[in-house]
Amino acid sequence: MLYNTFRTELRNVSRNVFYIVATIKDIAKTLNISVSTVSYALNGGPRTVPQHVKDKVLTTAKELGYRPNRNARSLITRRTNTIGVVPPQLGTNIAMSPFIRDSLNGIVNESESSHYDVLLFTRCDQSQTEEMLNDVLDGRVDGLIFLAPPIGSSSVNLVYDFGLPTVVTCSNGYAAPCYSSDNRHGVQIAMDHLVSLGHRKIGHLEGRPTLEDSVSRKTYFLEYVQENGLICKDDWIICGNFDPEGGYLAGKHIFESQDRPTAIFCGNDEMAFGLIRAAREYGIKIPEELSIIGFDDSSLCNFTYPLLTSVRQPIEELASFAFRSIIEMIEGHSPSSSSVFPTELIIRESTSNPTKDNYASIQ
Amino acid sequence: MLYNTFRTELRNVSRNVFYIVATIKDIAKTLNISVSTVSYALNGGPRTVPQHVKDKVLTTAKELGYRPNRNARSLITRRTNTIGVVPPQLGTNIAMSPFIRDSLNGIVNESESSHYDVLLFTRCDQSQTEEMLNDVLDGRVDGLIFLAPPIGSSSVNLVYDFGLPTVVTCSNGYAAPCYSSDNRHGVQIAMDHLVSLGHRKIGHLEGRPTLEDSVSRKTYFLEYVQENGLICKDDWIICGNFDPEGGYLAGKHIFESQDRPTAIFCGNDEMAFGLIRAAREYGIKIPEELSIIGFDDSSLCNFTYPLLTSVRQPIEELASFAFRSIIEMIEGHSPSSSSVFPTELIIRESTSNPTKDNYASIQ
DNA sequence: CTGAAAGCGCTTACAG
DNA sequence: CTGAAAGCGCTTACAG
């Protein structure tokens, strides 16, 4: 009956939205006590409330179908208990990228055991700085994780300067702490592996030129080639944009040529997958006629044919770490400083000695 | 200078949070006009504001580093421009599931071209109904998408009854509109395919028993077996929980037995992947000694060895559709009613005639 | 045409 | 110990 009294008090709170919402005021009125008492009872503090009052409040809250309004609360406390995530600008199908998926998985796993939900800023065009800033700084999140933002993105520093707790993965050079992988070491172990197998003619599929991971892997690759007197023709360095299609097209380009490398170091696994597909189309045997090595050690490496040798970087841990770090910042502790995570070579089936002369394999 | 005046007016808005925030009040004070005029100028309506005033407001807003506070706005408008997504209860690593990834991709793609961001409710324990309801009904989202909620989840109906726009994927029987795949047809084409290849002894890997997709696929499978006089021993129906590990264990169980089916219909691809791995360990050739068929047609099907025959269901489109539908509901239109999406058989390499007697293949 | 004021649903000093 | 009141930053009727 009590219930019905309030249920029928239908409020048109906004055009098209007919909620029936009880507020703490309703509870207070019902019980003839003050809203402050209701608030303290509901929150379990900081002021103490006698148990019998607390019980009444809780019962009435339930009867009225009361749900706390977090917008009102956040307006005062400046806390939303939600963490914002800004993915890199990958155009469409971003959730299909293993990098995003692994990062998201790390974040989601971490958030499950925290008190925070995850707000995905999917519409962030980082070239539209002002719009983006209004979006991420509008009070919906307590902190922000930038996943591999483009090199020199002005948004990151602006957000950081605004005062919103901010962390970054896979992109150094910002004021905010950054958690990234040891690309230098990753490239080194990949190349050491190829060289130890006897390769000297090595190509490279480059990722998105706007991303630091891509640039540094390419840079370290070129350094390695030079320092070790290897052969890498300009034609053997192709931008595949970190996606399978790019790897596929790069592969076609390389396989059309008479002069091919015996091994290709790919800036990530996805391009390697595309490359494998192209190789199959051209009847090029892997690893006999071409060794391929990827980067990320994404789970798909265990399923491709042949299984893909890859440099493992702990994307998921990076993201988990970023999440824990942003929470620390929010809770007022000093954040974990920038750090570099180790990479590791996972040898599978796509690399071997260059058993055939690649010239001979052209039909 | 003006800028600095306000920047130095540091406000301690909450313990540990030292933002420097300008409000519309600051703009109004600076320009000696009313907050209403500022508000209308900033929002471009509904009241008209002379262009020169508008310009001054915008300039001052910029100078003061003003950012609109969406919590305050939402408190009044009851709009947050964010859509909530509740994933199924899959325990840990939910983002690694192809189903979640594809769903998320559909949602994210759709949201990019909308005015809505995506709030991921990662902490939703659907058995803790009250906590979960407080979480999703706290005013942070304008609508909610339940991705494949467990059968009979009370939360879904409670949210719907509360009045929050709600849609569901892959789980019928709720008051909210549901968009799901045609499991009956999917099972039928999978089984027709196997039977046409000559299989009569067919097993089934069952998914999560709490999910409708799992239950209905199993049900339709059993119906088909019965109606067509096929052979399926109880031992050939194993629950693999929709995950690769489950498929792997199920495979081991089946391969240990003397009496094996010649084909296995898997409730999803992930279990099929695990099954393939188990088969490899037992030296069982696919498809020669065992045909395997999956469900989902996830992208991995194109990479496994052998490539996996699978029933395609449009997970991504389902999620996109759900997103567009929830927007319609929010904007006051009547939502798209529940609908069933078509399934399609994608034949690859993992199915063939049962060329060997499977008894003989046991060592 | 524009300003003063009420109010969204809360939290939390401030009085009694 | 508890209530009345101020205020978070906005939007939007209501007056002039």
PDB file of N, CA and C in Angstrom, chain B residues 46-112:
ATOM      1  N   PRO B  46      17.743  26.252 -26.122  1.00  0.00           N
ATOM      2  CA  PRO B  46      16.677  26.613 -27.073  1.00  0.00           C
ATOM      3  C   PRO B  46      16.432  28.123 -27.155  1.00  0.00           C
ATOM      4  N   ARG B  47      16.790  28.874 -26.157  1.00  0.00           N
ATOM      5  CA  ARG B  47      16.604  30.321 -26.251  1.00  0.00           C
ATOM      6  C   ARG B  47      17.702  30.896 -27.145  1.00  0.00           C
ATOM      7  N   THR B  48      17.347  31.868 -27.953  1.00  0.00           N
ATOM      8  CA  THR B  48      18.367  32.465 -28.828  1.00  0.00           C
ATOM      9  C   THR B  48      19.206  33.468 -28.043  1.00  0.00           C
ATOM     10  N   VAL B  49      20.455  33.544 -28.421  1.00  0.00           N
ATOM     11  CA  VAL B  49      21.393  34.472 -27.797  1.00  0.00           C
ATOM     12  C   VAL B  49      22.086  35.242 -28.919  1.00  0.00           C
ATOM     13  N   PRO B  50      22.171  36.569 -28.802  1.00  0.00           N
ATOM     14  CA  PRO B  50      22.810  37.377 -29.840  1.00  0.00           C
ATOM     15  C   PRO B  50      24.216  36.860 -30.150  1.00  0.00           C
ATOM     16  N   GLN B  51      24.577  36.904 -31.389  1.00  0.00           N
ATOM     17  CA  GLN B  51      25.842  36.343 -31.818  1.00  0.00           C
ATOM     18  C   GLN B  51      27.031  36.912 -31.030  1.00  0.00           C
ATOM     19  N   HIS B  52      27.016  38.231 -30.801  1.00  0.00           N
ATOM     20  CA  HIS B  52      28.187  38.818 -30.142  1.00  0.00           C
ATOM     21  C   HIS B  52      28.302  38.337 -28.688  1.00  0.00           C
ATOM     22  N   VAL B  53      27.164  38.073 -28.054  1.00  0.00           N
ATOM     23  CA  VAL B  53      27.195  37.522 -26.690  1.00  0.00           C
ATOM     24  C   VAL B  53      27.715  36.079 -26.741  1.00  0.00           C
ATOM     25  N   LYS B  54      27.181  35.359 -27.697  1.00  0.00           N
ATOM     26  CA  LYS B  54      27.591  33.976 -27.865  1.00  0.00           C
ATOM     27  C   LYS B  54      29.116  33.897 -28.030  1.00  0.00           C
ATOM     28  N   ASP B  55      29.621  34.769 -28.881  1.00  0.00           N
ATOM     29  CA  ASP B  55      31.066  34.776 -29.121  1.00  0.00           C
ATOM     30  C   ASP B  55      31.846  35.027 -27.836  1.00  0.00           C
ATOM     31  N   LYS B  56      31.368  36.038 -27.086  1.00  0.00           N
ATOM     32  CA  LYS B  56      32.068  36.361 -25.835  1.00  0.00           C
ATOM     33  C   LYS B  56      32.055  35.169 -24.887  1.00  0.00           C
ATOM     34  N   VAL B  57      30.897  34.512 -24.800  1.00  0.00           N
ATOM     35  CA  VAL B  57      30.776  33.360 -23.904  1.00  0.00           C
ATOM     36  C   VAL B  57      31.760  32.267 -24.310  1.00  0.00           C
ATOM     37  N   LEU B  58      31.772  31.984 -25.616  1.00  0.00           N
ATOM     38  CA  LEU B  58      32.654  30.914 -26.093  1.00  0.00           C
ATOM     39  C   LEU B  58      34.129  31.239 -25.842  1.00  0.00           C
ATOM     40  N   THR B  59      34.479  32.504 -26.086  1.00  0.00           N
ATOM     41  CA  THR B  59      35.867  32.921 -25.861  1.00  0.00           C
ATOM     42  C   THR B  59      36.235  32.780 -24.384  1.00  0.00           C
ATOM     43  N   THR B  60      35.360  33.298 -23.546  1.00  0.00           N
ATOM     44  CA  THR B  60      35.632  33.239 -22.109  1.00  0.00           C
ATOM     45  C   THR B  60      35.708  31.789 -21.633  1.00  0.00           C
ATOM     46  N   ALA B  61      34.812  30.982 -22.142  1.00  0.00           N
ATOM     47  CA  ALA B  61      34.820  29.562 -21.768  1.00  0.00           C
ATOM     48  C   ALA B  61      36.187  28.966 -22.072  1.00  0.00           C
ATOM     49  N   LYS B  62      36.683  29.292 -23.223  1.00  0.00           N
ATOM     50  CA  LYS B  62      37.986  28.773 -23.629  1.00  0.00           C
ATOM     51  C   LYS B  62      39.084  29.304 -22.710  1.00  0.00           C
ATOM     52  N   GLU B  63      39.014  30.613 -22.462  1.00  0.00           N
ATOM     53  CA  GLU B  63      40.031  31.227 -21.599  1.00  0.00           C
ATOM     54  C   GLU B  63      40.058  30.616 -20.220  1.00  0.00           C
ATOM     55  N   LEU B  64      38.900  30.312 -19.715  1.00  0.00           N
ATOM     56  CA  LEU B  64      38.823  29.770 -18.355  1.00  0.00           C
ATOM     57  C   LEU B  64      39.053  28.258 -18.320  1.00  0.00           C
ATOM     58  N   GLY B  65      39.188  27.674 -19.473  1.00  0.00           N
ATOM     59  CA  GLY B  65      39.344  26.222 -19.518  1.00  0.00           C
ATOM     60  C   GLY B  65      38.073  25.517 -19.058  1.00  0.00           C
ATOM     61  N   TYR B  66      36.948  26.110 -19.413  1.00  0.00           N
ATOM     62  CA  TYR B  66      35.665  25.540 -18.989  1.00  0.00           C
ATOM     63  C   TYR B  66      35.391  24.196 -19.648  1.00  0.00           C
ATOM     64  N   ARG B  67      34.958  23.245 -18.851  1.00  0.00           N
ATOM     65  CA  ARG B  67      34.484  21.952 -19.367  1.00  0.00           C
ATOM     66  C   ARG B  67      33.117  21.678 -18.771  1.00  0.00           C
ATOM     67  N   PRO B  68      32.127  21.437 -19.593  1.00  0.00           N
ATOM     68  CA  PRO B  68      30.792  21.147 -19.047  1.00  0.00           C
ATOM     69  C   PRO B  68      30.805  19.904 -18.177  1.00  0.00           C
ATOM     70  N   ASN B  69      30.076  19.956 -17.092  1.00  0.00           N
ATOM     71  CA  ASN B  69      29.981  18.828 -16.176  1.00  0.00           C
ATOM     72  C   ASN B  69      28.736  18.007 -16.502  1.00  0.00           C
ATOM     73  N   ARG B  70      28.997  16.815 -17.012  1.00  0.00           N
ATOM     74  CA  ARG B  70      27.878  16.015 -17.472  1.00  0.00           C
ATOM     75  C   ARG B  70      27.049  15.450 -16.330  1.00  0.00           C
ATOM     76  N   ASN B  71      27.645  15.276 -15.151  1.00  0.00           N
ATOM     77  CA  ASN B  71      26.860  14.770 -14.027  1.00  0.00           C
ATOM     78  C   ASN B  71      25.756  15.759 -13.675  1.00  0.00           C
ATOM     79  N   ALA B  72      26.106  17.027 -13.656  1.00  0.00           N
ATOM     80  CA  ALA B  72      25.108  18.062 -13.341  1.00  0.00           C
ATOM     81  C   ALA B  72      24.023  18.074 -14.410  1.00  0.00           C
ATOM     82  N   ARG B  73      24.478  18.015 -15.627  1.00  0.00           N
ATOM     83  CA  ARG B  73      23.533  18.028 -16.740  1.00  0.00           C
ATOM     84  C   ARG B  73      22.603  16.808 -16.692  1.00  0.00           C
ATOM     85  N   SER B  74      23.205  15.658 -16.470  1.00  0.00           N
ATOM     86  CA  SER B  74      22.422  14.421 -16.465  1.00  0.00           C
ATOM     87  C   SER B  74      21.411  14.399 -15.327  1.00  0.00           C
ATOM     88  N   LEU B  75      21.790  15.032 -14.246  1.00  0.00           N
ATOM     89  CA  LEU B  75      20.902  15.059 -13.083  1.00  0.00           C
ATOM     90  C   LEU B  75      19.562  15.695 -13.474  1.00  0.00           C
ATOM     91  N   ILE B  76      19.635  16.660 -14.350  1.00  0.00           N
ATOM     92  CA  ILE B  76      18.419  17.355 -14.777  1.00  0.00           C
ATOM     93  C   ILE B  76      17.771  16.694 -15.994  1.00  0.00           C
ATOM     94  N   THR B  77      18.596  16.441 -16.992  1.00  0.00           N
ATOM     95  CA  THR B  77      18.044  15.960 -18.258  1.00  0.00           C
ATOM     96  C   THR B  77      17.705  14.478 -18.237  1.00  0.00           C
ATOM     97  N   ARG B  78      18.255  13.749 -17.290  1.00  0.00           N
ATOM     98  CA  ARG B  78      18.089  12.284 -17.239  1.00  0.00           C
ATOM     99  C   ARG B  78      18.681  11.619 -18.473  1.00  0.00           C
ATOM    100  N   ARG B  79      19.633  12.288 -19.063  1.00  0.00           N
ATOM    101  CA  ARG B  79      20.306  11.691 -20.216  1.00  0.00           C
ATOM    102  C   ARG B  79      21.805  11.688 -19.963  1.00  0.00           C
ATOM    103  N   THR B  80      22.421  10.604 -20.282  1.00  0.00           N
ATOM    104  CA  THR B  80      23.867  10.516 -20.051  1.00  0.00           C
ATOM    105  C   THR B  80      24.635  10.299 -21.346  1.00  0.00           C
ATOM    106  N   ASN B  81      23.912   9.974 -22.394  1.00  0.00           N
ATOM    107  CA  ASN B  81      24.562   9.619 -23.646  1.00  0.00           C
ATOM    108  C   ASN B  81      25.547   8.476 -23.480  1.00  0.00           C
ATOM    109  N   THR B  82      25.210   7.573 -22.611  1.00  0.00           N
ATOM    110  CA  THR B  82      26.019   6.356 -22.569  1.00  0.00           C
ATOM    111  C   THR B  82      25.113   5.141 -22.465  1.00  0.00           C
ATOM    112  N   ILE B  83      25.537   4.108 -23.133  1.00  0.00           N
ATOM    113  CA  ILE B  83      24.797   2.851 -23.172  1.00  0.00           C
ATOM    114  C   ILE B  83      25.548   1.827 -22.327  1.00  0.00           C
ATOM    115  N   GLY B  84      24.816   1.153 -21.471  1.00  0.00           N
ATOM    116  CA  GLY B  84      25.449   0.116 -20.657  1.00  0.00           C
ATOM    117  C   GLY B  84      25.442  -1.232 -21.352  1.00  0.00           C
ATOM    118  N   VAL B  85      26.506  -1.986 -21.159  1.00  0.00           N
ATOM    119  CA  VAL B  85      26.575  -3.333 -21.714  1.00  0.00           C
ATOM    120  C   VAL B  85      26.877  -4.312 -20.592  1.00  0.00           C
ATOM    121  N   VAL B  86      26.018  -5.306 -20.452  1.00  0.00           N
ATOM    122  CA  VAL B  86      26.233  -6.336 -19.439  1.00  0.00           C
ATOM    123  C   VAL B  86      26.606  -7.639 -20.127  1.00  0.00           C
ATOM    124  N   PRO B  87      27.873  -8.048 -20.008  1.00  0.00           N
ATOM    125  CA  PRO B  87      28.285  -9.301 -20.634  1.00  0.00           C
ATOM    126  C   PRO B  87      27.773 -10.499 -19.847  1.00  0.00           C
ATOM    127  N   PRO B  88      27.769 -11.660 -20.470  1.00  0.00           N
ATOM    128  CA  PRO B  88      27.324 -12.844 -19.726  1.00  0.00           C
ATOM    129  C   PRO B  88      28.328 -13.183 -18.635  1.00  0.00           C
ATOM    130  N   GLN B  89      27.868 -13.941 -17.686  1.00  0.00           N
ATOM    131  CA  GLN B  89      28.697 -14.356 -16.565  1.00  0.00           C
ATOM    132  C   GLN B  89      29.666 -15.437 -17.016  1.00  0.00           C
ATOM    133  N   LEU B  90      30.819 -15.072 -17.469  1.00  0.00           N
ATOM    134  CA  LEU B  90      31.743 -16.093 -17.970  1.00  0.00           C
ATOM    135  C   LEU B  90      32.954 -16.246 -17.079  1.00  0.00           C
ATOM    136  N   GLY B  91      32.895 -15.662 -15.898  1.00  0.00           N
ATOM    137  CA  GLY B  91      34.049 -15.736 -15.028  1.00  0.00           C
ATOM    138  C   GLY B  91      35.122 -14.802 -15.519  1.00  0.00           C
ATOM    139  N   THR B  92      36.335 -15.287 -15.588  1.00  0.00           N
ATOM    140  CA  THR B  92      37.456 -14.423 -15.960  1.00  0.00           C
ATOM    141  C   THR B  92      37.711 -14.451 -17.460  1.00  0.00           C
ATOM    142  N   ASN B  93      38.536 -13.567 -17.929  1.00  0.00           N
ATOM    143  CA  ASN B  93      38.939 -13.499 -19.341  1.00  0.00           C
ATOM    144  C   ASN B  93      37.772 -13.396 -20.310  1.00  0.00           C
ATOM    145  N   ILE B  94      36.756 -12.671 -19.916  1.00  0.00           N
ATOM    146  CA  ILE B  94      35.579 -12.614 -20.783  1.00  0.00           C
ATOM    147  C   ILE B  94      35.885 -11.948 -22.119  1.00  0.00           C
ATOM    148  N   ALA B  95      36.818 -10.993 -22.103  1.00  0.00           N
ATOM    149  CA  ALA B  95      37.098 -10.287 -23.353  1.00  0.00           C
ATOM    150  C   ALA B  95      37.797 -11.182 -24.374  1.00  0.00           C
ATOM    151  N   MET B  96      38.301 -12.337 -23.926  1.00  0.00           N
ATOM    152  CA  MET B  96      38.973 -13.242 -24.844  1.00  0.00           C
ATOM    153  C   MET B  96      37.974 -14.086 -25.629  1.00  0.00           C
ATOM    154  N   SER B  97      36.756 -14.136 -25.166  1.00  0.00           N
ATOM    155  CA  SER B  97      35.761 -14.938 -25.859  1.00  0.00           C
ATOM    156  C   SER B  97      35.395 -14.291 -27.192  1.00  0.00           C
ATOM    157  N   PRO B  98      35.442 -15.071 -28.277  1.00  0.00           N
ATOM    158  CA  PRO B  98      35.082 -14.524 -29.584  1.00  0.00           C
ATOM    159  C   PRO B  98      33.660 -13.962 -29.591  1.00  0.00           C
ATOM    160  N   PHE B  99      32.783 -14.589 -28.841  1.00  0.00           N
ATOM    161  CA  PHE B  99      31.413 -14.095 -28.800  1.00  0.00           C
ATOM    162  C   PHE B  99      31.367 -12.676 -28.246  1.00  0.00           C
ATOM    163  N   ILE B 100      32.050 -12.477 -27.128  1.00  0.00           N
ATOM    164  CA  ILE B 100      32.095 -11.148 -26.523  1.00  0.00           C
ATOM    165  C   ILE B 100      32.805 -10.167 -27.448  1.00  0.00           C
ATOM    166  N   ARG B 101      33.911 -10.616 -28.008  1.00  0.00           N
ATOM    167  CA  ARG B 101      34.678  -9.726 -28.868  1.00  0.00           C
ATOM    168  C   ARG B 101      33.851  -9.293 -30.067  1.00  0.00           C
ATOM    169  N   ASP B 102      33.192 -10.232 -30.710  1.00  0.00           N
ATOM    170  CA  ASP B 102      32.386  -9.887 -31.873  1.00  0.00           C
ATOM    171  C   ASP B 102      31.212  -8.989 -31.480  1.00  0.00           C
ATOM    172  N   SER B 103      30.580  -9.307 -30.362  1.00  0.00           N
ATOM    173  CA  SER B 103      29.473  -8.478 -29.898  1.00  0.00           C
ATOM    174  C   SER B 103      29.965  -7.054 -29.633  1.00  0.00           C
ATOM    175  N   LEU B 104      31.041  -6.976 -28.898  1.00  0.00           N
ATOM    176  CA  LEU B 104      31.617  -5.677 -28.568  1.00  0.00           C
ATOM    177  C   LEU B 104      31.987  -4.913 -29.825  1.00  0.00           C
ATOM    178  N   ASN B 105      32.507  -5.626 -30.791  1.00  0.00           N
ATOM    179  CA  ASN B 105      32.901  -4.952 -32.020  1.00  0.00           C
ATOM    180  C   ASN B 105      31.692  -4.355 -32.728  1.00  0.00           C
ATOM    181  N   GLY B 106      30.613  -5.112 -32.764  1.00  0.00           N
ATOM    182  CA  GLY B 106      29.400  -4.592 -33.363  1.00  0.00           C
ATOM    183  C   GLY B 106      28.911  -3.354 -32.622  1.00  0.00           C
ATOM    184  N   ILE B 107      28.961  -3.420 -31.315  1.00  0.00           N
ATOM    185  CA  ILE B 107      28.485  -2.299 -30.496  1.00  0.00           C
ATOM    186  C   ILE B 107      29.386  -1.079 -30.668  1.00  0.00           C
ATOM    187  N   VAL B 108      30.668  -1.320 -30.619  1.00  0.00           N
ATOM    188  CA  VAL B 108      31.627  -0.215 -30.714  1.00  0.00           C
ATOM    189  C   VAL B 108      31.560   0.449 -32.089  1.00  0.00           C
ATOM    190  N   ASN B 109      31.483  -0.362 -33.122  1.00  0.00           N
ATOM    191  CA  ASN B 109      31.363   0.202 -34.467  1.00  0.00           C
ATOM    192  C   ASN B 109      30.134   1.094 -34.571  1.00  0.00           C
ATOM    193  N   GLU B 110      29.059   0.616 -33.988  1.00  0.00           N
ATOM    194  CA  GLU B 110      27.809   1.354 -34.072  1.00  0.00           C
ATOM    195  C   GLU B 110      27.896   2.638 -33.252  1.00  0.00           C
ATOM    196  N   SER B 111      28.504   2.538 -32.098  1.00  0.00           N
ATOM    197  CA  SER B 111      28.548   3.699 -31.205  1.00  0.00           C
ATOM    198  C   SER B 111      29.440   4.802 -31.757  1.00  0.00           C
ATOM    199  N   GLU B 112      30.413   4.417 -32.560  1.00  0.00           N
ATOM    200  CA  GLU B 112      31.308   5.426 -33.138  1.00  0.00           C
ATOM    201  C   GLU B 112      30.539   6.443 -33.961  1.00  0.00           C
TER     202      GLU B 112
END
